[in-house]
Coordinates of C-alpha atoms in Angstrom, one line a residue:
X116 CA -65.9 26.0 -16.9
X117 CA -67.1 28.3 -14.2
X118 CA -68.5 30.4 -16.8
X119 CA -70.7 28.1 -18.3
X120 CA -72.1 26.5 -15.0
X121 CA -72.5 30.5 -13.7
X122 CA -74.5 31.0 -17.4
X123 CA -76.3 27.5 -16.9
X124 CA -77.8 28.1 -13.4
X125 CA -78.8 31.9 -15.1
X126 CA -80.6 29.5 -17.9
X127 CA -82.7 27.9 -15.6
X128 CA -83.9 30.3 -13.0
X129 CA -85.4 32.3 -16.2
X130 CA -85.9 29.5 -18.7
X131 CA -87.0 27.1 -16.4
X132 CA -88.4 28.2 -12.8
X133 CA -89.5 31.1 -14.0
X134 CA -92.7 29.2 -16.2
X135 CA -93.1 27.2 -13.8
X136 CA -93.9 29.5 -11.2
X137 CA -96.2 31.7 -13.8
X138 CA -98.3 28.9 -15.4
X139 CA -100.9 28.4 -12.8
X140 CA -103.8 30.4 -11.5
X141 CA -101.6 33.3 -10.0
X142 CA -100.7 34.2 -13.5
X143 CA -101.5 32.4 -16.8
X144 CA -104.9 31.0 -15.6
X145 CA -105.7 33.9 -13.4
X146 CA -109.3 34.1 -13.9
X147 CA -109.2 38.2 -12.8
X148 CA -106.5 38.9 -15.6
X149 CA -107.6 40.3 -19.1
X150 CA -106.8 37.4 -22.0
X151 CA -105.0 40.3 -23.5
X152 CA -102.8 40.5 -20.2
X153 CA -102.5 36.4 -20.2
X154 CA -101.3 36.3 -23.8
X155 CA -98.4 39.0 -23.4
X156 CA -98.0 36.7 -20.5
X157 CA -97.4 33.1 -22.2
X158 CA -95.5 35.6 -24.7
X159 CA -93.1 36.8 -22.2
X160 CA -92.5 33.1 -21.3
X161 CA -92.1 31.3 -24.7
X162 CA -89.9 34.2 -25.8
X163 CA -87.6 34.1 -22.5
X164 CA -87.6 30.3 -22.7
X165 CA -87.1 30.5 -26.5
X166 CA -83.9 32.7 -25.8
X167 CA -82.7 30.3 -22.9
X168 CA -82.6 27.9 -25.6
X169 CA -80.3 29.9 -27.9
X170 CA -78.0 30.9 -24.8
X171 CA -77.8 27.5 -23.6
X172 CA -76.6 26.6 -27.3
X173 CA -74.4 29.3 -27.6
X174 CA -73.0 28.4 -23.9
X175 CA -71.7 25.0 -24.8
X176 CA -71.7 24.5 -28.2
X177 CA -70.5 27.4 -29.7
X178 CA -66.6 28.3 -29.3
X179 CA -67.2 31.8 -28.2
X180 CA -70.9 32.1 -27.1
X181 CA -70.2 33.0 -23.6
X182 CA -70.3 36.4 -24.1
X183 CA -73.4 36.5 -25.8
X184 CA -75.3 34.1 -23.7
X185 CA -74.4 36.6 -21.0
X186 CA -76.2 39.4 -22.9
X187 CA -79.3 37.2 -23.0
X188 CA -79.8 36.8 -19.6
X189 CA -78.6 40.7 -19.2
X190 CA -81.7 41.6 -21.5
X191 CA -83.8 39.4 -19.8
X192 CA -83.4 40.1 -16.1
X193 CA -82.5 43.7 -17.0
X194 CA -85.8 44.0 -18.1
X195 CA -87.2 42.3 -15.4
X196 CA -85.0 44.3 -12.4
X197 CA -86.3 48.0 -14.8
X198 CA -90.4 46.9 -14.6
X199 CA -89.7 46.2 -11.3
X200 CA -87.8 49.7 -10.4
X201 CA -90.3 51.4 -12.8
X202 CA -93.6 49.4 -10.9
X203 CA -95.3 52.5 -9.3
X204 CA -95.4 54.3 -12.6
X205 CA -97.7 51.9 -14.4
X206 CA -99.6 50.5 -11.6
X207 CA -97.5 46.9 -11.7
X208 CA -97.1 44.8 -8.2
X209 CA -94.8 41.3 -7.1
X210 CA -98.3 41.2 -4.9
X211 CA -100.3 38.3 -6.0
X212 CA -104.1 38.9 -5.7
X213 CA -104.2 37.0 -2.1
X214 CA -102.0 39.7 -0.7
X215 CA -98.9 37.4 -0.7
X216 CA -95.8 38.4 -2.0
X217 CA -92.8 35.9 -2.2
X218 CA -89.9 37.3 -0.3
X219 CA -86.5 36.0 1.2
X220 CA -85.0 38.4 4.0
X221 CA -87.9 40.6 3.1
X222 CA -86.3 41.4 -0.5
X223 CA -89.0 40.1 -3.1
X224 CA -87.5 36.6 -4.8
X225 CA -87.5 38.0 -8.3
X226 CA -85.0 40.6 -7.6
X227 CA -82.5 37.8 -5.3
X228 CA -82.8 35.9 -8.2
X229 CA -82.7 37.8 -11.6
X230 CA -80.4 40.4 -9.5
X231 CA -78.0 37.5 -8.9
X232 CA -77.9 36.5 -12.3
X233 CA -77.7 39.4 -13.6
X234 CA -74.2 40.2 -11.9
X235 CA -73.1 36.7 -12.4
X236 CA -73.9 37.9 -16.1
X237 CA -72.0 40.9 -16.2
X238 CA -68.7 38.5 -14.3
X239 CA -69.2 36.1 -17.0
X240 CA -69.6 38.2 -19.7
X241 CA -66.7 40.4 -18.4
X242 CA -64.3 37.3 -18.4
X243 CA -65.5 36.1 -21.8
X244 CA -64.4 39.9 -23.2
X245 CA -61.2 39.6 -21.5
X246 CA -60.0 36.2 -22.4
X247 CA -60.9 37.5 -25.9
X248 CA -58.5 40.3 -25.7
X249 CA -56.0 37.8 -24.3
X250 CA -56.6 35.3 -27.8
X251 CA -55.8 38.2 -29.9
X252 CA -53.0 39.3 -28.0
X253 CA -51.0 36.1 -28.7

């Protein structure tokens, strides 16, 4: 049960909280982004939404999901956590346009919360492999 509350919470921060901190004028309506920029953008979104969808599903209604619901969100915030790393080599910034950036402990908010559930992933997806070995065992 831990698993799938660990997998849940991972849902939400990029299903979820993630849109709704990106549809507004910092991102989606950002009247200085190129529409090419803002459709890769609601892209991004519906995709990584689309995909919470199919983990969620795969989380609690499917006998051995766990695993690859894990993977989603391991695709997901791995990609986030490498554009991130990789930011100075295509010109990419957490800075919004008003010189803000949203930070806890002076660590930007993204990489707290995609790096969190990306480890929580890699637990959960650890546990699911090892409670399949354990099936096959007996």
């Amino acid at each position: 049960m831990l698993d799938k509350i660990l997998i849940t919470i991972s849902i939400v921060l990029y299903a979820i909280a993630v849109p709704y901190l990106e549809i507004n004028d910092t991102h989606v309506f950002n009247p200085d982004w190129v529409a090419h920029a803002k459709l890769h953008e609601v892209w991004q979104l519906i995709t990584n939404s689309s995909l919470g969808a199919v983990a969620l599903w795969l989380t609690w209604l499917s006998a051995d999901g766990r695993g690859k619901a894990s993977v989603i969100a391991l695709l997901i915030t791995g990609g986030f956590l490498a554009a991130y790393a990789m930011q100075g080599l295509y010109g990419g910034s957490m800075v919004h346009p008003d010189g803000t950036e949203k930070t806890a402990f002076g660590i930007n908010v993204g990489v707290i919360g995609f790096g969190w559930v990306f480890v929580s992933s890699v637990f959960t997806l650890v546990r699911a492999g090892r409670q399949d070995l354990i099936k096959k065992e007996n």
